[in-house]
Tab-separated table of C-alpha atoms in Angstrom:
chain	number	residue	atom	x	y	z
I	263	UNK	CA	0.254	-33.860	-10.911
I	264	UNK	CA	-0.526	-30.429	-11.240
I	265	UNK	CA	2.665	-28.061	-11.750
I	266	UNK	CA	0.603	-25.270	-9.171
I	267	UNK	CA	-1.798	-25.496	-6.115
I	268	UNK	CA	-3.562	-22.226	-5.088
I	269	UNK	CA	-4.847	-21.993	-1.705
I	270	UNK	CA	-7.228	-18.832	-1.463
I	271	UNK	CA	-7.772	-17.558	1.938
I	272	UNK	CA	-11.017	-15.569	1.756
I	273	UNK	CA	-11.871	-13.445	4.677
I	274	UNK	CA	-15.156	-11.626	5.924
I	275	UNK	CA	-13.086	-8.543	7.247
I	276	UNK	CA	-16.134	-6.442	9.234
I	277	UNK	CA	-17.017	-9.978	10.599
I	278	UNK	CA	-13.333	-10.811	11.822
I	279	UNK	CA	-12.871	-7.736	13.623
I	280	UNK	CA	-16.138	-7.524	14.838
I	281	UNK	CA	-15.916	-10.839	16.519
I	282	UNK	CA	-12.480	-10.648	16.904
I	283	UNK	CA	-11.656	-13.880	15.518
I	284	UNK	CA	-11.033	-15.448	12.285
I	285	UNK	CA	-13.654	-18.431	13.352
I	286	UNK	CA	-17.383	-18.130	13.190
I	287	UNK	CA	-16.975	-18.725	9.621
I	288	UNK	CA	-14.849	-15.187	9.155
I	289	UNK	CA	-12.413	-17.111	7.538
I	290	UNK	CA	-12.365	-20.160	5.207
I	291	UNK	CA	-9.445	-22.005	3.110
I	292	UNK	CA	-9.767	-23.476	-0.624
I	293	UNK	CA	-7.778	-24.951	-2.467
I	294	UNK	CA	-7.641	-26.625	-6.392
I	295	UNK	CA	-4.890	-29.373	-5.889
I	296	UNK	CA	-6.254	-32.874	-5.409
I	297	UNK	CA	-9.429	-34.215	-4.532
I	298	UNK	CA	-6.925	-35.619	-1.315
I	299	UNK	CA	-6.857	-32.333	-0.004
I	300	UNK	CA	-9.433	-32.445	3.244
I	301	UNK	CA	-11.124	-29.442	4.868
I	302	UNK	CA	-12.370	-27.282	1.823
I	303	UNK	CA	-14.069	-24.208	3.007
I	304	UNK	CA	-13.099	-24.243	6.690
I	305	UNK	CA	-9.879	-23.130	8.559
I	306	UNK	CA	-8.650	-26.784	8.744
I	307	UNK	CA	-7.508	-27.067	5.629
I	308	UNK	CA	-4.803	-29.826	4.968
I	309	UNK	CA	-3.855	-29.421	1.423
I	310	UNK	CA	-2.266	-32.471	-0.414
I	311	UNK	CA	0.775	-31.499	-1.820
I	312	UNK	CA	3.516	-33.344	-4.385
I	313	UNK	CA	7.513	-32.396	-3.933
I	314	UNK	CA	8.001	-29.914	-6.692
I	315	UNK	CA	4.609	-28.356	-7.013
I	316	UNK	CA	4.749	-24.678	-6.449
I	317	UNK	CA	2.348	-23.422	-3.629
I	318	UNK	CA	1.071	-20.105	-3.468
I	319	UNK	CA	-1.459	-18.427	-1.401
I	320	UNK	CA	-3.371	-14.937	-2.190
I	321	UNK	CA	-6.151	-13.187	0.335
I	322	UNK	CA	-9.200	-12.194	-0.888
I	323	UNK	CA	-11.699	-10.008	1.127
I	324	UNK	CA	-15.501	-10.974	0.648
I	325	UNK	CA	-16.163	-7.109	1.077
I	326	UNK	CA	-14.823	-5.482	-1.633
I	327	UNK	CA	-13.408	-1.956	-0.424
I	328	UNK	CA	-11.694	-3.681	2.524
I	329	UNK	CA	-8.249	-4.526	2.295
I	330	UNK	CA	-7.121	-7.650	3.809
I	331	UNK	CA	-3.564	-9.073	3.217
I	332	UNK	CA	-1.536	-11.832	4.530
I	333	UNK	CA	0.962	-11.127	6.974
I	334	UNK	CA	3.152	-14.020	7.441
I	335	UNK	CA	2.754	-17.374	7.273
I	336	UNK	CA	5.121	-19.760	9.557
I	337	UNK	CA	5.461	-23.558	9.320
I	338	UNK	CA	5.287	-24.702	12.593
I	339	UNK	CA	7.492	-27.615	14.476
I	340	UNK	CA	7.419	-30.825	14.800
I	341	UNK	CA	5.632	-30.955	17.993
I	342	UNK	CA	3.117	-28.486	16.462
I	343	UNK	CA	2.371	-30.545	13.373
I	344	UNK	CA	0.959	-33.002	16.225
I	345	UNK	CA	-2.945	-32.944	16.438
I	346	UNK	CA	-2.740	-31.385	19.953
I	347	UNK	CA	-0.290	-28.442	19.930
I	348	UNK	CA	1.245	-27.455	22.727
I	349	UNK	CA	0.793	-23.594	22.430
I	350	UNK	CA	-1.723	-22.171	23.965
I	351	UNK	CA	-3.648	-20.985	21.314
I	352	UNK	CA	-3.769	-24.669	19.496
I	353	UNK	CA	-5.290	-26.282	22.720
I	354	UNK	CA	-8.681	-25.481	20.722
I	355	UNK	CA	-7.865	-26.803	17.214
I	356	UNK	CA	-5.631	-23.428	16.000
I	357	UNK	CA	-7.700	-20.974	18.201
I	358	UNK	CA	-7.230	-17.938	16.317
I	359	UNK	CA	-5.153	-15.321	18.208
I	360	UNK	CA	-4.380	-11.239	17.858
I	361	UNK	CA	-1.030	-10.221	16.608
I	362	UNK	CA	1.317	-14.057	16.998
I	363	UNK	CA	4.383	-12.645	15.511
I	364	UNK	CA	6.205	-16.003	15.346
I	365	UNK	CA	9.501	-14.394	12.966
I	366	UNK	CA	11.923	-12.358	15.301
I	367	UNK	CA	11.793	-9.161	12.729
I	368	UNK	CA	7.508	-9.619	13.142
I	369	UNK	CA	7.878	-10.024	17.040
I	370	UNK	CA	10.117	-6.408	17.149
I	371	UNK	CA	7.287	-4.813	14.733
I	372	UNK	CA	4.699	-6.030	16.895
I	373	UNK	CA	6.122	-4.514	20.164
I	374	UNK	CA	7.118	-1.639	18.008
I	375	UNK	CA	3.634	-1.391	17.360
I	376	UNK	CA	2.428	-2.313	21.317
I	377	UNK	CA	4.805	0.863	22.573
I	378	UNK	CA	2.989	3.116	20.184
I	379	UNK	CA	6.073	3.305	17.752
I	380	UNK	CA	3.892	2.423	14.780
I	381	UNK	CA	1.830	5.557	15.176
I	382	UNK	CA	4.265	7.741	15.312
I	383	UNK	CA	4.477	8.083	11.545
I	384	UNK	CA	2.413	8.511	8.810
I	385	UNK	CA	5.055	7.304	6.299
I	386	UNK	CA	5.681	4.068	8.260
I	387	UNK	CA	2.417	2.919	8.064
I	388	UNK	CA	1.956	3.521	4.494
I	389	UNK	CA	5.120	1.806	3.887
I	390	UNK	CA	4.558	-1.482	5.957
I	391	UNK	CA	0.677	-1.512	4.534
I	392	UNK	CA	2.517	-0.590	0.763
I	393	UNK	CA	5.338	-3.826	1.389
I	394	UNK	CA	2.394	-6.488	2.109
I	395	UNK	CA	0.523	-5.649	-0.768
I	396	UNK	CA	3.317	-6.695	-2.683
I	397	UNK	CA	3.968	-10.137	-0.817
I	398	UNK	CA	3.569	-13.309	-3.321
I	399	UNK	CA	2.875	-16.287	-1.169
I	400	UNK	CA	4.440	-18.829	-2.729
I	401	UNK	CA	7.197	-21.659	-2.605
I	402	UNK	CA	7.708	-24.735	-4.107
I	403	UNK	CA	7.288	-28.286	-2.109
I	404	UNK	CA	10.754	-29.457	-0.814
I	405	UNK	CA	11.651	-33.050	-1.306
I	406	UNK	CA	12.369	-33.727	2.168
I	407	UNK	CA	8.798	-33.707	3.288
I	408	UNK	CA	7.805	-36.629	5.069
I	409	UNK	CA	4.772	-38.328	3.501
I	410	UNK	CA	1.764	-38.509	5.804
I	411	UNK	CA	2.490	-36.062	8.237
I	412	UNK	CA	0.693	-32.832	8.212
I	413	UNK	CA	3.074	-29.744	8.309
I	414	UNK	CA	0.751	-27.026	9.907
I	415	UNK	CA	1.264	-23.813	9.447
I	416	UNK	CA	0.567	-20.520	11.084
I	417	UNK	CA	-1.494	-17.852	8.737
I	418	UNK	CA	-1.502	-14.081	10.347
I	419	UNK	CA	-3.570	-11.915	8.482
I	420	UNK	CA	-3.786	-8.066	8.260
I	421	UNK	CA	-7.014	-5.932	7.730
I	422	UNK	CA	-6.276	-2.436	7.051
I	423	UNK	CA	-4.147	-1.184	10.109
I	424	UNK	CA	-3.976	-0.357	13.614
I	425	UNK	CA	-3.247	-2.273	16.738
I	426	UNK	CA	-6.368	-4.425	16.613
I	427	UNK	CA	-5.690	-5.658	12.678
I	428	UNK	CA	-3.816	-8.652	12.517
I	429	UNK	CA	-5.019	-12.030	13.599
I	430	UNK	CA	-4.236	-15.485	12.893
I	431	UNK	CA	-4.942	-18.995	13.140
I	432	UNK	CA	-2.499	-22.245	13.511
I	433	UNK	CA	-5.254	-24.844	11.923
I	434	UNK	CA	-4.394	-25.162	8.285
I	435	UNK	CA	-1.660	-27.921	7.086
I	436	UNK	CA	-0.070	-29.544	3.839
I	437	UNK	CA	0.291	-32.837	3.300
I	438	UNK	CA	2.629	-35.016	1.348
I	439	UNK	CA	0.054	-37.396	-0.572
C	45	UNK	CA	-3.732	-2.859	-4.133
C	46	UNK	CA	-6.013	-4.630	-5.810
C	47	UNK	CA	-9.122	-3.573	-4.122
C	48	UNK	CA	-11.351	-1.217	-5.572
C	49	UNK	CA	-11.297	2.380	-4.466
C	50	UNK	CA	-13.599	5.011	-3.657
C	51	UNK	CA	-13.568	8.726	-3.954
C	52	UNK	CA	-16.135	11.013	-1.955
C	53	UNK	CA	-17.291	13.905	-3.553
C	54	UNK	CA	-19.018	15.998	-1.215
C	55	UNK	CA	-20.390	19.253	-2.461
C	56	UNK	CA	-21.778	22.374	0.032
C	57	UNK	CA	-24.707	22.604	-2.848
C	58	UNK	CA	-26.086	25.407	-1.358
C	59	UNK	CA	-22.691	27.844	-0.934
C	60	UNK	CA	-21.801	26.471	-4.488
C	61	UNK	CA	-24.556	27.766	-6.359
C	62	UNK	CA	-24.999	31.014	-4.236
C	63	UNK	CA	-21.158	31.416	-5.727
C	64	UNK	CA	-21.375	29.772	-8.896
C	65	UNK	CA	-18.097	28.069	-8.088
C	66	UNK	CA	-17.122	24.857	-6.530
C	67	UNK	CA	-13.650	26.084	-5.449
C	68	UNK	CA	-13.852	25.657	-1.880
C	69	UNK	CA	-17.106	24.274	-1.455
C	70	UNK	CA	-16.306	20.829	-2.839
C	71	UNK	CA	-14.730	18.051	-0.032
C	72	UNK	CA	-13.010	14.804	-0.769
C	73	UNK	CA	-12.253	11.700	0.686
C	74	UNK	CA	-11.021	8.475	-0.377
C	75	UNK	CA	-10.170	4.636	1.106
C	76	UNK	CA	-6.290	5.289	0.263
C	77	UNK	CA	-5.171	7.425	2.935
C	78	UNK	CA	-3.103	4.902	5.225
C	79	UNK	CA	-1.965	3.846	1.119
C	80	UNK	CA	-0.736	7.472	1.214
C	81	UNK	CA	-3.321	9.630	-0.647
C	82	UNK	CA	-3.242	13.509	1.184
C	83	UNK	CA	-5.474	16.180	1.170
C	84	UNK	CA	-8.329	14.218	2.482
C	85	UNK	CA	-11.306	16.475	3.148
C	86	UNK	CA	-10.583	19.367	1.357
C	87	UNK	CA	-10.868	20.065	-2.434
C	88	UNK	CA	-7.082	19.158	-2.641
C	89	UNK	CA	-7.050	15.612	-2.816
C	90	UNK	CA	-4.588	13.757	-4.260
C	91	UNK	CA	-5.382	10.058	-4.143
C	92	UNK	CA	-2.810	7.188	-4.210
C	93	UNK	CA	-2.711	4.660	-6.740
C	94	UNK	CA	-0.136	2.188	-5.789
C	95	UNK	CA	0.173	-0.346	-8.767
C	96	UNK	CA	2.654	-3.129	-8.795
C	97	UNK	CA	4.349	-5.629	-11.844
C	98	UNK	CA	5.328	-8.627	-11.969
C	99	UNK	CA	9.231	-9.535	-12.679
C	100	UNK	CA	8.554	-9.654	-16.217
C	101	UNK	CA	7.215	-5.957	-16.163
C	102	UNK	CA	3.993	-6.578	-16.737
C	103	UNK	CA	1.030	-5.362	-14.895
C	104	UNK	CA	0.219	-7.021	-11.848
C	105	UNK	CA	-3.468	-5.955	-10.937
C	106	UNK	CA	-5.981	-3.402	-12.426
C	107	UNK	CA	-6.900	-0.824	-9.721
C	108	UNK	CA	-10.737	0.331	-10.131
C	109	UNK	CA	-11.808	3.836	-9.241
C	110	UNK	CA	-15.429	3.978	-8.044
C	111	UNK	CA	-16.867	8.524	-8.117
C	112	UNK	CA	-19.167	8.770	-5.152
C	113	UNK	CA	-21.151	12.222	-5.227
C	114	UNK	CA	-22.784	13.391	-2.157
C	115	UNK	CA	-24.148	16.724	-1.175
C	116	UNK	CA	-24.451	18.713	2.021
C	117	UNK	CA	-28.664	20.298	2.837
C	118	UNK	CA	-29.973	16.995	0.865
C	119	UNK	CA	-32.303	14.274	1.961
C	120	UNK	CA	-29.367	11.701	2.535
C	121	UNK	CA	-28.786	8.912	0.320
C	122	UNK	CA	-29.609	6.429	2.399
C	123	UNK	CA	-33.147	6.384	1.752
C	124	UNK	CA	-34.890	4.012	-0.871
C	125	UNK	CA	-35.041	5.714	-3.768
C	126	UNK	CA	-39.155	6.650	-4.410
C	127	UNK	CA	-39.258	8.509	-0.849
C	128	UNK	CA	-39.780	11.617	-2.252
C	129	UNK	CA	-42.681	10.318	-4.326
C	130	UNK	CA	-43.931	8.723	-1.445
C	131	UNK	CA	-44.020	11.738	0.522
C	132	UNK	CA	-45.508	13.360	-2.619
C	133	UNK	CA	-48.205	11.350	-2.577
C	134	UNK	CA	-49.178	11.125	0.974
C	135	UNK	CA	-49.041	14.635	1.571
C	136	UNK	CA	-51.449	14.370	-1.527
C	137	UNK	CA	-53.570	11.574	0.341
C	138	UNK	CA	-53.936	14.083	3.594
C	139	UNK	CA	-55.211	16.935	1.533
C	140	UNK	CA	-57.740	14.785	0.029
C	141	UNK	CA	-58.864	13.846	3.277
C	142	UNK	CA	-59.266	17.149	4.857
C	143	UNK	CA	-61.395	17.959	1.766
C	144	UNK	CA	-63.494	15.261	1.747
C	145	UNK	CA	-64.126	16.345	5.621
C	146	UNK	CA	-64.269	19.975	4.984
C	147	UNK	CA	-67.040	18.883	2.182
C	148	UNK	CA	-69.339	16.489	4.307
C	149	UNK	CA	-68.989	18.122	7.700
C	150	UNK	CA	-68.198	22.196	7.310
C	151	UNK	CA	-67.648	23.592	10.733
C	152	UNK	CA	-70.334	26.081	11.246
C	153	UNK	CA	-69.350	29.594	10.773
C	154	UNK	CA	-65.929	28.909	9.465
C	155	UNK	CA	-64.455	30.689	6.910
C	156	UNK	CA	-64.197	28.129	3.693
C	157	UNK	CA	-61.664	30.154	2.247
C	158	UNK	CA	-58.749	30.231	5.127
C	159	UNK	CA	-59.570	26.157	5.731
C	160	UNK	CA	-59.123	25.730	1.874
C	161	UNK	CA	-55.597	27.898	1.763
C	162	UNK	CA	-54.973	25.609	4.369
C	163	UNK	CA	-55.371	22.709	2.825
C	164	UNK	CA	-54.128	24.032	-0.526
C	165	UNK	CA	-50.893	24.755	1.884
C	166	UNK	CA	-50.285	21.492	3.028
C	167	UNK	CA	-50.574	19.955	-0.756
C	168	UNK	CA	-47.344	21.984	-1.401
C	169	UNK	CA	-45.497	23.356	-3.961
C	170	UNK	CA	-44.766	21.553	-7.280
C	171	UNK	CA	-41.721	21.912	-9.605
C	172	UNK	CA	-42.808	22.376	-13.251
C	173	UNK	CA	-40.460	19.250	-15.167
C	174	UNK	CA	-38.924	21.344	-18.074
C	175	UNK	CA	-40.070	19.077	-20.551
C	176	UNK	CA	-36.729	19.339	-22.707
C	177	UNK	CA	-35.020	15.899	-21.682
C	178	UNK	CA	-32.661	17.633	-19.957
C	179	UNK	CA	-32.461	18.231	-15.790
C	180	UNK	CA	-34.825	16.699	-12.850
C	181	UNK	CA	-38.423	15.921	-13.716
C	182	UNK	CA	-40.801	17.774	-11.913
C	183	UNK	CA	-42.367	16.771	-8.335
C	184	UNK	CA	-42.697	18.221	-5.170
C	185	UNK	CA	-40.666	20.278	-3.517
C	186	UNK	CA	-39.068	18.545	0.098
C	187	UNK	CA	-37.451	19.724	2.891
C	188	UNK	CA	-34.504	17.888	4.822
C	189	UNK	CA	-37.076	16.121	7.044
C	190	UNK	CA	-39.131	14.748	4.241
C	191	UNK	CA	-42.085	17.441	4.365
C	192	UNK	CA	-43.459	18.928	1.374
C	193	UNK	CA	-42.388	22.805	1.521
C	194	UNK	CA	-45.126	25.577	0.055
C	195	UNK	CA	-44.090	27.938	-2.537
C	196	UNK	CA	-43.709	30.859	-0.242
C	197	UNK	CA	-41.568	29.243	2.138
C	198	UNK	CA	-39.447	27.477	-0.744
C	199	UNK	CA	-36.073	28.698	0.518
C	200	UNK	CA	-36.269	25.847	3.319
C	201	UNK	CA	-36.120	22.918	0.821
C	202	UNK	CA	-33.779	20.301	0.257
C	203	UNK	CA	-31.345	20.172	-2.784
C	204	UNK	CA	-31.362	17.389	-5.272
C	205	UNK	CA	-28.077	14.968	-5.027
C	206	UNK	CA	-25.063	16.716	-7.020
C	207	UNK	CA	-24.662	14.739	-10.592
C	208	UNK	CA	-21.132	13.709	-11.657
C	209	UNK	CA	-21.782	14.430	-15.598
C	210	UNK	CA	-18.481	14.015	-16.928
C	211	UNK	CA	-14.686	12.937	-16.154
C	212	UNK	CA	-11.856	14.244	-18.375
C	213	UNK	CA	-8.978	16.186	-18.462
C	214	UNK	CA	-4.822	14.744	-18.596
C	215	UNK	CA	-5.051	12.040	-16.595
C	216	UNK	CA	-8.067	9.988	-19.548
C	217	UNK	CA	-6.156	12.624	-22.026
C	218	UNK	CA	-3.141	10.390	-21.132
C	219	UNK	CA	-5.242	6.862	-20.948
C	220	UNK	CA	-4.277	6.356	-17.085
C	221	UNK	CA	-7.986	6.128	-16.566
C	222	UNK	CA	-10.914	4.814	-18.332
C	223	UNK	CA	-13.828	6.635	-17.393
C	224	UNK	CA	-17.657	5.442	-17.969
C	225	UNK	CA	-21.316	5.852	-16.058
C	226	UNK	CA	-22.447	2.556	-14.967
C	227	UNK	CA	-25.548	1.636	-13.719
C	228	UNK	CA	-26.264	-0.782	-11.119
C	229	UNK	CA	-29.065	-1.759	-8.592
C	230	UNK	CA	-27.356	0.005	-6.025
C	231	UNK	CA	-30.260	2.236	-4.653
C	232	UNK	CA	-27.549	4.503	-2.130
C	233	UNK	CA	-26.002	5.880	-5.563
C	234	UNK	CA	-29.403	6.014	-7.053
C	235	UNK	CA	-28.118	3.757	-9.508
C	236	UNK	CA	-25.576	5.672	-11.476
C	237	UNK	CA	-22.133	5.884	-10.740
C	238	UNK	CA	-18.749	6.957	-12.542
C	239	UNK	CA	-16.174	4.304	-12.519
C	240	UNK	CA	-12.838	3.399	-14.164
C	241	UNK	CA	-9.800	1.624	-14.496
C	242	UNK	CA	-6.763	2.667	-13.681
C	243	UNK	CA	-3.904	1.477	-16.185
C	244	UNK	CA	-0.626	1.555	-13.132
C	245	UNK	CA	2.338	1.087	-15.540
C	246	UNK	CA	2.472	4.721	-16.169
C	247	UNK	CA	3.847	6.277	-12.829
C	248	UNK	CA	3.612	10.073	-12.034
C	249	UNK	CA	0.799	12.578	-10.997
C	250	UNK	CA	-2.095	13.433	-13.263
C	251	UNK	CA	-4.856	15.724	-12.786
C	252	UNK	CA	-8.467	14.681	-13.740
C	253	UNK	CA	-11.708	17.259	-13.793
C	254	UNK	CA	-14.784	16.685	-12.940
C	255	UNK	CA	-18.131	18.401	-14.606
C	256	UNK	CA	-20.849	18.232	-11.556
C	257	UNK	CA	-24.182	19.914	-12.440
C	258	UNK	CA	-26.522	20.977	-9.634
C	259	UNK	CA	-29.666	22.243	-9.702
C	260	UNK	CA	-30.950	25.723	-8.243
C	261	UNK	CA	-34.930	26.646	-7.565
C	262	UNK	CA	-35.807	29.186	-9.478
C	263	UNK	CA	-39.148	31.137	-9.766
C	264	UNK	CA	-40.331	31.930	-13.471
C	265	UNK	CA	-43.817	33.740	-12.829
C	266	UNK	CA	-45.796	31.472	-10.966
C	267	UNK	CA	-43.519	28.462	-11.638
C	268	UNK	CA	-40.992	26.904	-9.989
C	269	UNK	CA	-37.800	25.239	-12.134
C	270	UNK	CA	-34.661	23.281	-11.069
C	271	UNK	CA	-32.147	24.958	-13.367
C	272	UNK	CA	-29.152	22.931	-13.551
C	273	UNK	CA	-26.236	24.434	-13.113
C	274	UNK	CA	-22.967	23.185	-14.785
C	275	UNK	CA	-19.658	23.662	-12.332
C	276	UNK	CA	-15.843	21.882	-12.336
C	277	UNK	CA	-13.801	20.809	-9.703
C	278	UNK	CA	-10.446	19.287	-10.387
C	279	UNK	CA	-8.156	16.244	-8.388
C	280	UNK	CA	-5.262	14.379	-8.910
C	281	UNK	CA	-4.086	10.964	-9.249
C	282	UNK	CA	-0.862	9.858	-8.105
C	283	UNK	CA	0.548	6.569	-9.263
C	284	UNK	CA	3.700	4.761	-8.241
C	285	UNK	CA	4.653	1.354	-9.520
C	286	UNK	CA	6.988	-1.444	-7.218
C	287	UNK	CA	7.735	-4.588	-7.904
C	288	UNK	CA	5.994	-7.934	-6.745
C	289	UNK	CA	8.182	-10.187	-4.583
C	290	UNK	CA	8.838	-13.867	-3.210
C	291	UNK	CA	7.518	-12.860	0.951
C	292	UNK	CA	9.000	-16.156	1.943
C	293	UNK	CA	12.809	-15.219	0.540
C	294	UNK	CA	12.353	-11.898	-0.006
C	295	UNK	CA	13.854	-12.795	-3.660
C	296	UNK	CA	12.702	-14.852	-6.087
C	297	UNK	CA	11.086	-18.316	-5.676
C	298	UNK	CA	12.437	-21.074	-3.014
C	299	UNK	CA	11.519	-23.829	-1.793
C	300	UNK	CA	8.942	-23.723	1.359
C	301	UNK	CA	10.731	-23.272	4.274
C	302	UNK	CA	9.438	-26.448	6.165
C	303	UNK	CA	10.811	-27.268	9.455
């Protein structure tokens, strides 16, 4: 067992807001844990994971000069780690979504940002675009994860900044080999 | 941010050489600006380097500077890079022509000599490569448009790109940067770019110069030269350092917070 599993999420930023969605091939998941893991190279990643190995995901932005970090990233429920979700925006597989600001301190930043709040300041900006940057994504498997069952996740992403930047997708999972 | 960064360097060619200075004819821009860089667009620019470390102090990711010069009155970048020898030599290919039909056909009772000034007109004017290794090899002279310009009418042509020629001063004197030229394929930089890394575990603000040379028309008898011309515009660098942090606890490292 490996001591480490990266999952990379690479993201074609000018295609992503373009199309405004992370689908379409904008984004894709890969991981190097074990050849269990299913889903390499597509948002439905389910990454097979041991209790005790340390997890850690990093963003990287197929166009060079455009920043693209992660915003959050929320294990769902129970219900949710069924194949059909019950939130609207899993009736398609993890339809990707705009903003999805499942933590109560990201729902009050995202209405923040709705009103207009956001824009008000240069400094806040820079500071919120200055914290992500310095977000490591990474935990280590707890031992009370059922084997079998895939715990899905939400991953919200942010390119650059504005009102129109973040996006996310529901699809992606780990797994308890 | 580990992403690498690019700084604009937009020079009024024209006003700059008429004053010999690039102090307030020089305009820069960079990627960093929601990051916190200020002074964008004007000769002020100081750009933000945010570098972070990991909990053992060390570095946590190189930042790479990328020097972009552009000019205003030039043929713009964008165009592959033998267009002004292509519109050399058609503007050569048209002269020929008219020749070869002045030649077989003359128009009766023209005057040879006004259709040949014509012609020798629309060949353009040439600029005489100086032969010494150093500035722009000769060709012909080109307007904005992309049409050869005639000596006598010289003061309508385009300038060649401004040429980033060196990059010194406290901020490589205090090895925060690590400036080189690079070459690449890159046919919008015309293959030559300055570059460097940026070493973040020194914070504070350090100024850098640059040593742009452009190149004026000049008239030496019958000849026309680019003379380069040698000018300096400075900028800053300002680099803070944070630490990197556990998003999920907002500490150090847990264990995944699974439902």
């Amino acid at each position: 067992m490996k001591d480490k599993v990266n999952i990379v999420v690479v993201v074609d930023v000018i295609g992503a807001l373009s199309d405004d969605t992370l689908l379409n091939g904008n984004l894709c998941l890969i991981d190097d844990g074990s050849d269990q893991s299913t889903g390499q190279g597509t948002p439905e990643l389910c990454t097979a994971v041991e209790p005790g190995q340390t997890v850690q995901w990093s963003a990287l932005a197929v166009d060079l000069q455009t920043p693209v970090e992660i915003k959050s990233i929320t294990f769902l429920g129970d219900e949710t780690n069924k194949p059909a979700g019950r939130e609207s925006g899993d009736t398609n597989g993890g339809r990707p979504q705009r903003g999805g600001h499942p933590r109560s301190h990201d729902r009050q930043a995202g209405e923040q940002r709705e009103n207009g709040h956001a824009r008000s300041g240069q400094h806040e900006r820079s500071h919120e675009s200055e914290s992500l940057e310095l977000d490591v994504w990474a935990g280590v498997v707890p031992p009370v994860m059922r084997p079998g069952v895939p715990y899905r996740y939400r991953l919200e992403v942010q390119m650059y900044e504005g009102s129109h930047s973040t996006l996310h997708i529901d699809s992606p999972a780990l797994i308890r080999q | 941010m580990s992403q690498q960064l690019a700084i604009i360097v937009l020079v009024d060619v024209g006003n700059a050489l008429d004053s010999r200075t690039l102090e307030d004819n020089t305009y820069l821009f960079d990627n960093m600006k929601l990051q916190g860089s200020e002074g964008e667009g004007t000769g002020d620019l100081v750009t933000a380097i945010n570098g972070s470390y990991w909990s053992d102090g060390s570095q946590a990711s190189e930042q790479v500077l990328n020097w972009l010069p552009y000019s205003l009155g030039s043929i713009p970048p964008t165009v592959p890079r033998g267009y002004e020898a292509d519109r050399a030599r058609q503007s050569d290919l048209e002269a020929l022509a008219d020749l070869s039909a002045l030649a077989n056909r003359p128009p009766e009772g023209a005057d040879m000599g006004s259709q040949l000034h014509e012609i020798h007109r629309s060949v353009g004017a040439r600029v005489k490569s100086t032969g010494h290794g150093q500035g722009r090899p000769g060709g012909k002279i080109l307007d904005v448009t992309g049409s050869v310009v005639t000596s006598d009418n010289a003061a309508a042509h385009s300038y060649p790109a401004p040429v980033i020629t060196d990059i010194y001063g406290e901020a490589v004197d205090e090895k925060i940067i690590y400036p080189a030229e690079y070459g690449s394929p890159d046919l919008v930089t015309d293959g030559w770019y300055w570059s460097a890394t940026v070493d973040t575990s020194k914070p504070g603000t350090y100024g850098y110069t640059m040593r742009i040379q452009l190149h004026s028309l000049v008239r030496k008898g019958e000849e026309l030269l680019w003379d380069p011309v040698n000018l300096t515009c400075q900028s800053r660098l300002r680099i803070t350092r944070e630490p990197k942090r556990n998003a999920f606890t907002k500490a150090g490292m847990g264990m995944l917070p699974l439902p």
